[in-house]
Coordinates of C-alpha atoms in Angstrom, one line a residue:
Chain A
M1 CA -35.5 -54.6 -49.1
Q2 CA -37.1 -52.5 -46.3
G3 CA -34.9 -54.5 -43.9
L4 CA -31.9 -53.3 -46.0
I5 CA -32.9 -49.8 -45.9
R6 CA -33.6 -49.7 -41.9
T7 CA -30.3 -51.3 -41.6
A8 CA -28.5 -48.8 -43.3
V9 CA -30.3 -45.7 -41.8
I10 CA -29.6 -47.5 -38.4
L11 CA -26.2 -48.7 -39.0
G12 CA -25.0 -45.8 -40.8
P13 CA -25.0 -43.0 -38.2
L14 CA -24.3 -45.4 -35.5
T15 CA -21.0 -46.3 -37.0
A16 CA -20.2 -42.7 -37.8
S17 CA -21.1 -42.1 -34.1
A18 CA -19.2 -44.8 -32.7
G19 CA -16.3 -43.7 -34.9
A20 CA -16.6 -39.9 -33.7
L21 CA -16.7 -41.4 -30.1
L22 CA -13.4 -43.6 -30.4
L23 CA -11.9 -40.6 -32.0
Y24 CA -12.7 -38.3 -29.0
L25 CA -11.4 -40.9 -26.7
W26 CA -8.3 -41.7 -28.6
P27 CA -5.5 -40.3 -26.3
I28 CA -2.8 -38.0 -27.7
G29 CA 0.0 -36.1 -26.6
E30 CA 2.7 -36.9 -23.8
S31 CA 2.9 -35.4 -20.6
P32 CA 5.3 -32.4 -20.1
P33 CA 8.1 -32.1 -17.4
S34 CA 6.8 -31.3 -14.0
E35 CA 9.7 -28.7 -13.7
F36 CA 11.1 -26.2 -16.1
P37 CA 14.2 -24.2 -15.7
R38 CA 14.1 -20.7 -14.8
G39 CA 13.2 -18.4 -18.0
D40 CA 14.9 -15.3 -19.3
A41 CA 12.3 -13.2 -21.0
L42 CA 14.7 -11.4 -23.3
S43 CA 15.5 -14.8 -25.0
G44 CA 12.1 -15.6 -24.9
A45 CA 10.9 -12.3 -26.6
Y46 CA 13.5 -12.8 -29.3
L47 CA 12.4 -16.7 -29.7
A48 CA 8.5 -15.4 -29.9
R49 CA 9.4 -12.7 -32.7
A50 CA 11.4 -15.4 -34.8
S51 CA 8.6 -17.9 -34.2
G52 CA 6.0 -15.7 -35.2
C53 CA 4.0 -15.5 -32.2
V54 CA 3.8 -12.0 -32.1
S55 CA 3.2 -11.3 -35.9
C56 CA 0.5 -13.9 -35.8
H57 CA -1.3 -13.2 -32.8
T58 CA -1.3 -9.2 -33.0
N59 CA -3.4 -7.7 -35.5
F60 CA -1.2 -4.9 -36.5
E61 CA -3.3 -3.7 -39.4
A62 CA -6.0 -2.9 -37.3
E63 CA -3.6 -1.4 -34.4
G64 CA -4.7 -4.3 -32.3
A65 CA -2.8 -4.9 -29.0
T66 CA 0.1 -7.5 -28.7
L67 CA -0.8 -11.0 -28.6
A68 CA -4.4 -9.8 -28.2
G69 CA -5.7 -11.7 -31.4
G70 CA -4.6 -11.8 -34.9
A71 CA -5.8 -11.0 -38.3
P72 CA -8.2 -13.7 -39.6
L73 CA -6.7 -16.5 -41.9
D74 CA -9.0 -17.2 -45.0
T75 CA -8.1 -20.9 -45.6
P76 CA -9.8 -23.8 -47.7
F77 CA -11.1 -25.0 -44.3
G78 CA -12.5 -22.1 -42.9
V79 CA -11.6 -18.4 -41.6
F80 CA -9.3 -18.9 -38.3
V81 CA -8.5 -16.0 -35.8
P82 CA -5.3 -16.6 -33.8
P83 CA -6.6 -16.0 -30.4
N84 CA -5.9 -13.8 -27.4
I85 CA -2.8 -15.3 -25.6
T86 CA -2.2 -12.2 -23.1
P87 CA -2.2 -13.2 -19.6
H88 CA -5.8 -12.4 -19.2
P89 CA -7.5 -15.1 -17.0
E90 CA -10.8 -15.4 -18.7
A91 CA -10.1 -13.9 -22.5
G92 CA -6.4 -15.1 -22.8
I93 CA -4.3 -17.9 -21.2
G94 CA -3.8 -16.1 -17.8
R95 CA -5.1 -19.4 -16.2
W96 CA -2.4 -21.6 -17.8
T97 CA 0.2 -23.3 -16.3
I98 CA 3.6 -23.8 -17.9
Q99 CA 2.9 -27.6 -18.5
D100 CA -0.2 -26.3 -20.4
F101 CA 2.0 -23.8 -22.4
A102 CA 4.5 -26.4 -23.3
K103 CA 1.9 -29.0 -24.4
A104 CA -0.1 -26.0 -26.5
V105 CA 3.4 -25.1 -28.1
R106 CA 5.3 -28.1 -28.7
Q107 CA 2.5 -30.6 -29.1
G108 CA -0.4 -28.5 -30.3
I109 CA -3.0 -29.8 -27.9
S110 CA -4.9 -27.5 -25.5
P111 CA -5.5 -27.9 -21.9
D112 CA -8.8 -29.5 -22.4
G113 CA -6.9 -32.3 -24.6
Y114 CA -8.2 -31.0 -27.9
P115 CA -5.8 -30.8 -30.7
Y116 CA -5.3 -27.3 -32.2
F117 CA -6.1 -26.9 -35.7
P118 CA -2.9 -26.9 -37.7
V119 CA -3.2 -23.4 -39.1
F120 CA -1.5 -22.7 -35.7
T121 CA 2.3 -23.9 -36.8
Y122 CA 3.2 -25.8 -33.6
S123 CA 4.9 -28.7 -35.5
F124 CA 7.5 -26.5 -36.0
Y125 CA 8.0 -25.8 -32.3
A126 CA 8.4 -29.5 -31.3
T127 CA 11.9 -29.4 -30.9
F128 CA 12.0 -26.1 -28.6
S129 CA 13.7 -27.3 -25.5
D130 CA 12.6 -26.9 -22.1
Q131 CA 14.7 -23.6 -21.4
Q132 CA 13.0 -22.4 -24.5
I133 CA 9.6 -23.0 -23.3
A134 CA 10.5 -21.4 -20.0
D135 CA 12.0 -18.3 -21.6
L136 CA 8.8 -18.0 -24.0
W137 CA 6.7 -18.4 -20.9
E138 CA 8.5 -15.3 -19.0
A139 CA 8.3 -13.3 -22.1
F140 CA 4.5 -13.9 -22.5
R141 CA 4.0 -13.0 -18.8
T142 CA 5.4 -9.5 -19.3
V143 CA 2.8 -8.5 -22.2
P144 CA -0.1 -6.4 -21.0
A145 CA -3.2 -8.4 -20.3
V146 CA -6.4 -7.9 -22.6
A147 CA -9.7 -8.3 -21.4
K148 CA -11.0 -9.0 -24.8
R149 CA -11.5 -12.3 -26.6
A150 CA -10.8 -12.6 -30.3
P151 CA -13.5 -13.7 -32.4
E152 CA -14.1 -17.3 -32.9
H153 CA -13.0 -19.1 -35.9
D154 CA -15.5 -19.6 -38.5
V155 CA -15.3 -23.3 -39.4
G156 CA -17.9 -25.7 -40.5
L157 CA -18.5 -29.6 -40.2
P158 CA -16.6 -31.8 -40.5
F159 CA -13.6 -29.5 -40.0
S160 CA -15.0 -28.3 -36.6
F161 CA -15.1 -31.7 -35.1
R162 CA -11.8 -31.2 -33.4
S163 CA -11.1 -34.7 -32.6
G164 CA -11.1 -35.5 -36.2
L165 CA -7.6 -33.7 -36.2
K166 CA -6.2 -36.8 -34.7
L167 CA -6.5 -38.5 -37.9
W168 CA -4.9 -35.6 -39.6
R169 CA -1.9 -35.6 -36.9
A170 CA -1.4 -39.2 -37.5
G171 CA -1.0 -38.7 -40.9
Y172 CA 0.9 -35.2 -41.2
L173 CA 2.5 -34.6 -37.9
D174 CA 6.4 -34.8 -38.5
T175 CA 9.2 -33.9 -35.9
P176 CA 11.2 -31.0 -37.5
Q177 CA 14.8 -32.0 -38.5
T178 CA 16.4 -29.2 -36.5
D179 CA 19.3 -31.0 -35.2
A180 CA 23.0 -29.9 -35.8
L181 CA 25.0 -31.8 -38.0
M182 CA 28.9 -32.6 -37.1
G183 CA 30.4 -31.6 -40.5
T184 CA 28.8 -28.5 -41.0
S185 CA 29.6 -24.9 -39.6
G186 CA 28.0 -22.9 -36.6
A187 CA 26.2 -20.8 -39.0
W188 CA 24.6 -23.7 -40.9
N189 CA 23.4 -25.3 -38.0
R190 CA 21.8 -22.3 -36.6
G191 CA 20.3 -21.7 -39.9
R192 CA 19.1 -25.2 -39.9
Q193 CA 17.4 -24.8 -36.4
L194 CA 15.7 -21.3 -37.8
V195 CA 14.3 -22.7 -40.9
E196 CA 13.2 -26.1 -39.8
G197 CA 12.0 -24.8 -36.5
P198 CA 10.7 -21.4 -35.2
A199 CA 11.1 -19.5 -38.5
H200 CA 8.5 -22.2 -40.1
C201 CA 9.3 -21.1 -43.8
A202 CA 8.1 -24.5 -44.9
A203 CA 4.5 -23.4 -43.8
C204 CA 4.3 -21.2 -46.6
H205 CA 7.0 -22.1 -49.2
T206 CA 5.9 -25.9 -49.1
G207 CA 2.9 -27.0 -51.3
R208 CA -0.1 -28.6 -49.2
T209 CA -2.2 -31.7 -50.1
L210 CA -6.0 -31.5 -50.1
A211 CA -6.1 -32.2 -46.6
G212 CA -3.8 -29.4 -45.7
G213 CA -0.8 -31.2 -44.9
L214 CA 2.6 -30.5 -46.1
K215 CA 3.8 -32.2 -49.3
D216 CA 7.2 -33.8 -48.3
S217 CA 8.4 -34.2 -51.8
E218 CA 7.6 -30.6 -52.5
T219 CA 9.7 -29.0 -49.7
F220 CA 10.5 -25.3 -50.4
A221 CA 9.2 -25.5 -53.9
G222 CA 6.8 -22.9 -53.2
N223 CA 2.8 -22.7 -52.9
D224 CA 0.4 -20.9 -55.0
N225 CA -2.5 -21.1 -52.8
L226 CA -1.8 -19.3 -49.9
P227 CA -4.5 -17.6 -47.5
G228 CA -5.7 -14.4 -48.8
G229 CA -4.5 -15.4 -52.4
N230 CA -0.9 -14.9 -52.0
K231 CA 1.8 -16.8 -53.7
A232 CA 5.1 -18.2 -52.1
P233 CA 7.8 -18.8 -54.7
S234 CA 10.5 -21.4 -54.5
I235 CA 13.3 -21.2 -52.0
R236 CA 15.0 -24.1 -53.2
A237 CA 18.8 -23.7 -53.1
D238 CA 19.1 -24.2 -57.0
D239 CA 16.1 -21.7 -57.4
L240 CA 17.6 -19.3 -55.3
T241 CA 21.1 -19.5 -56.9
R242 CA 19.5 -19.5 -60.5
K243 CA 17.8 -16.1 -59.6
G244 CA 21.0 -14.7 -58.2
W245 CA 20.7 -15.0 -54.6
T246 CA 23.7 -15.2 -52.0
A247 CA 24.1 -15.5 -48.5
G248 CA 24.7 -11.7 -48.2
N249 CA 21.9 -10.4 -50.3
L250 CA 19.4 -12.6 -48.9
A251 CA 20.2 -11.8 -45.3
Y252 CA 20.0 -8.0 -46.3
A253 CA 16.6 -8.7 -47.9
L254 CA 15.6 -10.4 -44.6
K255 CA 16.5 -7.5 -42.9
L256 CA 15.2 -4.7 -44.8
G257 CA 12.7 -6.2 -47.2
I258 CA 14.8 -4.9 -50.2
L259 CA 16.2 -7.0 -53.0
P260 CA 19.4 -6.5 -55.1
S261 CA 17.1 -5.1 -57.9
G262 CA 16.2 -2.2 -55.8
D263 CA 12.3 -3.7 -55.3
A264 CA 10.9 -4.4 -52.3
F265 CA 8.9 -7.4 -51.3
G266 CA 5.3 -7.2 -51.4
G267 CA 2.3 -8.8 -49.7
S268 CA 3.1 -11.7 -47.3
M269 CA 6.7 -11.7 -47.2
A270 CA 7.1 -7.9 -46.6
E271 CA 5.1 -8.9 -43.6
V272 CA 7.4 -11.4 -42.7
V273 CA 10.1 -9.2 -42.7
T274 CA 8.5 -6.1 -41.0
Y275 CA 7.1 -8.3 -38.3
G276 CA 9.6 -11.0 -38.1
T277 CA 13.0 -11.1 -39.5
S278 CA 13.8 -7.8 -39.2
F279 CA 14.0 -8.1 -35.5
L280 CA 16.7 -11.1 -36.0
T281 CA 20.3 -10.6 -35.6
D282 CA 22.7 -10.2 -38.7
A283 CA 24.2 -13.4 -37.6
D284 CA 20.8 -15.2 -37.5
R285 CA 19.7 -13.9 -40.8
T286 CA 22.8 -14.9 -42.5
A287 CA 22.5 -18.1 -40.9
I288 CA 19.1 -18.6 -42.7
A289 CA 20.6 -17.5 -45.7
T290 CA 23.5 -20.1 -45.6
Y291 CA 21.1 -23.0 -44.6
L292 CA 18.6 -22.1 -47.6
L293 CA 21.2 -22.2 -50.1
D294 CA 22.8 -25.4 -49.1
P295 CA 20.2 -27.3 -47.1
E296 CA 22.0 -30.7 -47.7
G297 CA 24.8 -29.4 -45.7
T298 CA 27.4 -30.1 -48.4
G299 CA 29.4 -27.0 -47.2
T300 CA 29.5 -25.9 -50.9
A301 CA 27.0 -23.4 -51.9
T302 CA 27.0 -23.0 -55.6
E303 CA 27.8 -19.5 -57.4
P304 CA 25.0 -17.5 -58.3
V305 CA 24.2 -17.1 -61.8
S306 CA 26.3 -14.2 -62.9
G307 CA 23.9 -11.3 -64.5
A308 CA 20.8 -12.7 -62.6
V309 CA 19.6 -10.2 -60.2
P310 CA 16.9 -11.1 -57.8
V311 CA 13.6 -9.5 -58.4
A312 CA 10.3 -9.5 -56.3
S313 CA 8.6 -12.8 -57.3
T314 CA 5.5 -11.8 -55.9
V315 CA 5.1 -9.7 -58.9
D316 CA 4.6 -11.3 -62.3
H317 CA 7.3 -9.8 -64.2
S318 CA 6.8 -12.1 -67.2
S319 CA 3.8 -9.6 -68.2
M320 CA 5.0 -6.4 -66.9
D321 CA 8.8 -6.7 -68.2
M322 CA 10.1 -4.2 -65.5
A323 CA 13.2 -6.1 -65.2
Q324 CA 14.2 -5.5 -68.8
N325 CA 13.4 -1.9 -68.5
Chain B
M1 CA 16.5 -0.1 -94.1
A2 CA 14.9 3.3 -93.6
V3 CA 11.2 3.0 -92.3
S4 CA 10.5 5.3 -95.3
D5 CA 11.5 2.6 -97.7
L6 CA 9.7 0.0 -95.6
L7 CA 6.5 2.2 -95.9
Q8 CA 7.3 2.4 -99.8
A9 CA 7.4 -1.0 -100.3
G10 CA 4.1 -1.3 -98.4
R11 CA 5.7 -3.3 -95.5
I12 CA 4.3 -1.0 -92.8
A13 CA 1.5 -3.9 -91.9
S14 CA 4.2 -6.2 -91.2
F15 CA 6.4 -3.8 -89.2
G16 CA 3.5 -3.4 -87.1
R17 CA 3.0 -7.1 -86.4
T18 CA 6.6 -7.6 -85.4
L19 CA 5.8 -5.7 -82.4
G20 CA 2.9 -7.7 -81.5
P21 CA -0.9 -7.2 -80.6
R22 CA -0.5 -3.3 -80.9
R23 CA -0.8 -2.1 -84.3
A24 CA 0.0 1.4 -85.7
S25 CA -3.2 2.9 -87.5
H26 CA -2.3 2.3 -91.1
S27 CA -5.1 4.2 -92.6
K28 CA -3.7 7.7 -91.8
L29 CA -0.4 6.6 -92.8
Q30 CA -0.7 5.3 -96.4
M31 CA -1.1 8.6 -98.2
P32 CA -2.4 8.2 -101.9
N33 CA 0.0 8.9 -104.4
K34 CA -1.1 11.9 -106.2
Q35 CA 0.1 13.9 -109.1
T36 CA 3.1 15.5 -107.0
T37 CA 6.9 16.1 -108.0
N38 CA 9.5 13.7 -106.9
G39 CA 10.5 16.0 -104.1
T40 CA 7.2 16.4 -102.4
N41 CA 6.8 12.7 -102.7
R42 CA 10.0 12.0 -100.8
Q43 CA 9.1 14.7 -98.3
M44 CA 5.9 12.9 -97.6
K45 CA 7.4 9.6 -97.2
R46 CA 9.8 10.9 -94.6
L47 CA 7.0 12.6 -92.8
T48 CA 4.9 9.4 -92.6
G49 CA 8.0 7.5 -91.7
S50 CA 8.7 9.8 -88.7
I51 CA 5.1 9.3 -87.8
A52 CA 5.3 5.5 -87.9
F53 CA 8.5 5.5 -86.0
A54 CA 7.1 7.6 -83.2
V55 CA 3.9 5.3 -83.0
A56 CA 6.0 2.1 -83.1
T57 CA 8.2 3.6 -80.1
A58 CA 5.3 4.5 -78.2
A59 CA 3.7 0.9 -78.7
T60 CA 6.9 -0.7 -77.5
V61 CA 7.0 1.2 -74.4
A62 CA 3.3 0.7 -73.7
M63 CA 3.9 -3.2 -74.6
A64 CA 6.6 -3.2 -71.9
H65 CA 4.3 -2.5 -69.2
N66 CA 1.6 -4.8 -70.8
G67 CA -0.4 -2.2 -72.4
A68 CA -0.4 -0.1 -69.4
K69 CA -1.2 3.8 -70.3
G70 CA -1.9 6.9 -68.8
V71 CA -1.7 7.6 -65.1
V72 CA -1.0 3.6 -64.3
L73 CA 2.0 3.7 -66.8
E74 CA 3.3 6.9 -65.3
R75 CA 3.7 5.6 -61.7
M76 CA 5.0 2.5 -62.9
N77 CA 7.6 4.3 -64.7
G78 CA 8.0 6.4 -61.4
M79 CA 8.4 3.2 -59.2
T80 CA 10.9 1.9 -61.8
A81 CA 13.0 4.9 -61.2
I82 CA 13.0 4.7 -57.5
R83 CA 13.9 1.1 -57.7
D84 CA 16.9 1.9 -59.9
L85 CA 18.3 4.3 -57.7
M86 CA 17.4 2.0 -54.5
R87 CA 19.7 -0.7 -56.5
E88 CA 22.5 2.0 -56.8
L89 CA 22.2 2.8 -53.2
S90 CA 22.0 -0.6 -51.5
P91 CA 25.6 -2.0 -52.0
M92 CA 26.8 1.5 -50.8
M93 CA 24.9 1.2 -47.6
Q94 CA 26.2 -2.4 -47.0
G95 CA 29.5 -1.3 -47.3
A96 CA 29.9 -3.5 -50.7
V97 CA 31.1 -0.4 -52.8
P98 CA 32.6 2.8 -51.8
Y99 CA 30.4 5.4 -50.5
D100 CA 29.7 8.6 -52.9
P101 CA 28.1 11.1 -51.1
I102 CA 27.0 12.9 -54.3
Q103 CA 25.4 10.0 -55.8
V104 CA 23.6 9.4 -52.5
S105 CA 22.6 12.9 -52.2
E106 CA 21.2 12.9 -55.7
A107 CA 19.3 9.9 -55.3
G108 CA 17.8 10.9 -52.4
F109 CA 16.9 14.1 -54.3
V110 CA 15.2 12.1 -57.0
I111 CA 13.4 9.8 -55.0
A112 CA 11.9 12.7 -52.6
S113 CA 10.6 14.1 -56.2
H114 CA 8.6 10.9 -57.0
A115 CA 7.2 10.9 -53.4
G116 CA 4.8 13.1 -51.7
E117 CA 2.2 14.9 -53.4
T118 CA 3.5 13.8 -56.9
M119 CA 2.9 10.1 -55.9
R120 CA -0.8 11.2 -54.6
K121 CA -1.4 12.7 -57.8
L122 CA -0.5 9.5 -59.9
F123 CA -3.4 7.6 -57.8
P124 CA -6.6 9.3 -58.8
T125 CA -9.5 7.5 -57.2
G126 CA -10.1 4.2 -58.5
S127 CA -7.4 4.3 -61.2
L128 CA -7.1 0.5 -61.8
E129 CA -7.6 0.3 -65.6
G130 CA -5.7 -2.4 -67.3
V131 CA -2.5 -4.0 -65.8
T132 CA -1.8 -2.5 -62.6
Y133 CA -0.4 -3.7 -59.1
A134 CA -2.2 -1.3 -57.2
K135 CA -4.7 -2.7 -54.7
P136 CA -8.5 -1.2 -54.4
N137 CA -7.6 -0.6 -50.5
I138 CA -5.5 2.4 -51.6
W139 CA -8.4 4.6 -51.7
A140 CA -10.2 2.9 -48.7
E141 CA -7.2 3.5 -46.4
W142 CA -6.1 6.8 -48.4
D143 CA -4.9 8.4 -45.1
E144 CA -2.7 5.5 -44.6
F145 CA -1.5 5.5 -48.0
S146 CA -1.0 9.4 -48.1
T147 CA 1.1 8.9 -44.8
L148 CA 3.5 6.7 -46.6
A149 CA 3.7 8.6 -49.5
D150 CA 5.0 11.6 -47.2
E151 CA 7.0 9.6 -45.2
L152 CA 8.9 8.5 -48.3
R153 CA 9.4 12.3 -49.2
V154 CA 10.6 13.3 -45.7
N155 CA 13.2 10.5 -45.4
A156 CA 14.5 11.0 -49.1
Q157 CA 15.0 14.6 -48.5
A158 CA 16.7 13.6 -45.1
L159 CA 18.9 11.2 -47.0
S160 CA 19.8 14.1 -49.3
Q161 CA 20.8 16.1 -46.6
A162 CA 22.6 13.6 -44.5
A163 CA 24.5 12.1 -47.4
P164 CA 27.6 14.7 -47.2
T165 CA 28.3 13.5 -44.0
G166 CA 28.5 9.7 -44.7
L167 CA 27.1 6.5 -43.4
E168 CA 27.7 6.8 -39.7
P169 CA 25.7 9.4 -37.5
V170 CA 27.9 12.4 -36.3
V171 CA 28.1 13.2 -32.8
A172 CA 27.2 16.9 -32.2
A173 CA 29.9 19.0 -30.9
I174 CA 27.8 21.9 -29.3
S175 CA 26.7 20.8 -25.9
G176 CA 23.2 20.8 -25.2
T177 CA 22.4 19.1 -28.6
Q178 CA 23.4 15.7 -27.7
P179 CA 21.9 13.0 -30.1
V180 CA 19.7 10.7 -28.1
E181 CA 21.6 7.6 -29.3
M182 CA 24.6 9.1 -27.4
I183 CA 22.6 9.6 -24.2
M184 CA 21.3 5.9 -24.3
A185 CA 25.0 4.6 -24.7
T186 CA 26.3 6.6 -21.6
T187 CA 23.6 4.6 -19.6
Q188 CA 24.6 1.2 -20.9
G189 CA 22.6 0.7 -24.0
P190 CA 18.9 0.3 -24.4
D191 CA 17.1 -0.8 -21.3
R192 CA 16.6 -4.6 -21.1
S193 CA 12.7 -4.1 -20.4
Q194 CA 12.5 -2.0 -23.2
Q195 CA 14.2 -4.4 -25.7
I196 CA 11.8 -7.1 -24.5
A197 CA 8.9 -4.7 -24.8
A198 CA 10.2 -3.8 -28.5
L199 CA 10.5 -7.7 -29.3
M200 CA 7.1 -8.2 -28.0
G201 CA 5.4 -5.4 -29.6
Y202 CA 4.0 -3.3 -27.0
A203 CA 6.9 -0.9 -26.9
A204 CA 5.5 2.9 -26.8
P205 CA 7.0 4.8 -29.9
R206 CA 10.4 6.1 -29.0
I207 CA 13.0 8.3 -30.6
V208 CA 15.4 5.7 -30.7
E209 CA 14.8 2.4 -32.5
V210 CA 15.6 -0.2 -29.8
A211 CA 16.0 -3.1 -32.0
P212 CA 14.2 -3.5 -35.4
A213 CA 15.8 -2.4 -38.5
M214 CA 12.7 -1.5 -40.2
T215 CA 10.2 1.3 -39.2
T216 CA 6.3 1.1 -38.9
A217 CA 4.4 3.4 -40.9
R218 CA 4.1 6.1 -38.3
P219 CA 5.8 9.2 -38.8
A220 CA 9.0 9.9 -36.3
T221 CA 8.0 11.3 -33.1
S222 CA 10.7 13.8 -33.2
R223 CA 13.3 15.0 -35.9
P224 CA 16.8 15.1 -34.6
A225 CA 19.3 16.7 -37.2
V226 CA 19.4 14.3 -40.1
A227 CA 23.3 14.0 -39.7
E228 CA 23.0 12.7 -36.2
I229 CA 21.0 10.0 -37.5
G230 CA 23.6 9.1 -40.5
A231 CA 22.7 8.1 -44.0
G232 CA 22.7 4.4 -43.2
K233 CA 19.7 4.6 -40.7
I234 CA 18.1 6.9 -42.9
F235 CA 18.1 4.5 -45.7
E236 CA 16.7 1.9 -43.6
R237 CA 13.9 4.1 -42.7
I238 CA 13.2 4.4 -46.7
T239 CA 13.2 0.7 -47.1
G240 CA 10.9 0.4 -44.4
T241 CA 8.4 2.8 -46.0
C242 CA 8.8 0.8 -49.5
S243 CA 7.9 -2.5 -47.5
A244 CA 4.9 -1.0 -45.5
C245 CA 3.4 0.4 -48.5
H246 CA 4.1 -2.5 -50.8
S247 CA 2.9 -5.2 -48.3
R248 CA -0.3 -3.1 -47.7
F249 CA -1.2 -1.5 -50.9
R250 CA 0.6 -3.6 -54.0
K251 CA -1.1 -6.8 -55.2
G252 CA 1.2 -10.1 -55.6
R253 CA 1.2 -12.2 -58.5
S254 CA -2.4 -12.9 -59.6

């Protein structure tokens, strides 16, 4: 009996340590290209805005400096603070090479080789081209350097063991489907590229498993458990159509945050518009709407239900009854 | 069937029930049938019938906002009024329906009347009773909230004034009062580095909006004549104010 206990007491932690060591040593990622094309800062700035870099890494509410660190995100795994990614050599990413940058953005791996917490939506940026990385790089270089680091994440064990994320990546890391389809329109293809890629709509609008991975079977079906207690409604084509959305009024809502009912988006979606989609071109917003209303690319977006007027679904109108007022 | 008949038949209790949880107070309505003449009896029934009707209406309205009352109900009604006006204006601003300057002007006037001090008065400190979508940080961040209320009033008044001249800005005919948009246009559009700065978010506040359709919650640094901005752009400022306030101070689904 004593022998058994002794074995368990010694063997248990030994196995765990061996496992941790294996995870630590498990190599991940690919080498980025040794050369990148010449970047265009204006294209990069547009992409940075569309990808949510600016809105996440800047604390607008606290009137923080651009990319100097974002508002904390309260998740079931801990509180994460988007770090300072200004060109400051100590507090930011000033010492990074473009290869480091490419690996971080497209693969979610730090220059030290650690995986980033998936609260950083890097999986949606995996299909960025070398040109896009170069453009982002040039845009980031124009941002004034800020000497203050953002606060550290508040994450406890076991989630703070970074190498454990390699298991998560093996299970949940998928390449986004951003490719153009031959039989679809230019707008649809652009919409697909944006929605499945930089705009990362699924990050909020798709449900998550206990481990925090996206549930593939529930793509765009909505998520009631967002950080900060927010809820994201379904943006599936049939649900959008049923609520009276068209490509026109959805693009308009992404521009101005105002719904056809006259109401305004609330909570997180208002922020998405204010700090994100309002900066896109009309064509890009229409593209996003076109894709969402027909994600299979059948070319036939169904007619909206007549009489249905989209209302702000972040407000529980079932009890408030404002729509019938 | 008149309400008075229902009363006579002793059916007032069931009438209250059809409305749901809120019930009219029956004890006051059931008058004892003392020695009165027929005429007085009928009058009494009519009076109690009217009271019952008024109570029922109030109950219905209150139920429509899930039991909200007092200042919470008032501000819900105010917001609904603004919403309905915005619903009328949106298609005009998109060019989907013909632009009606009188409708735009009146809408701007009414929205302005709901904003500013009127709106502030509807949010007395800590007024979070019952079902409300107001967030407690309204009072913690009162300055920001107050600024947004004023911004809405200013922009709505501007919309009202700019409405007659139409959606697009008017070029000033008098020299020396050139609108800033014109000046920028003559120097080949907004500067590239300004566009990058605006997109990345480190642009200094400028008179001319370089890229975004939305405003931030900061008052305009200068106020060119409203006609030189155009009703379309002013409408965008209003929607920006709505969004800025809602994202910060209005609860989502609980």
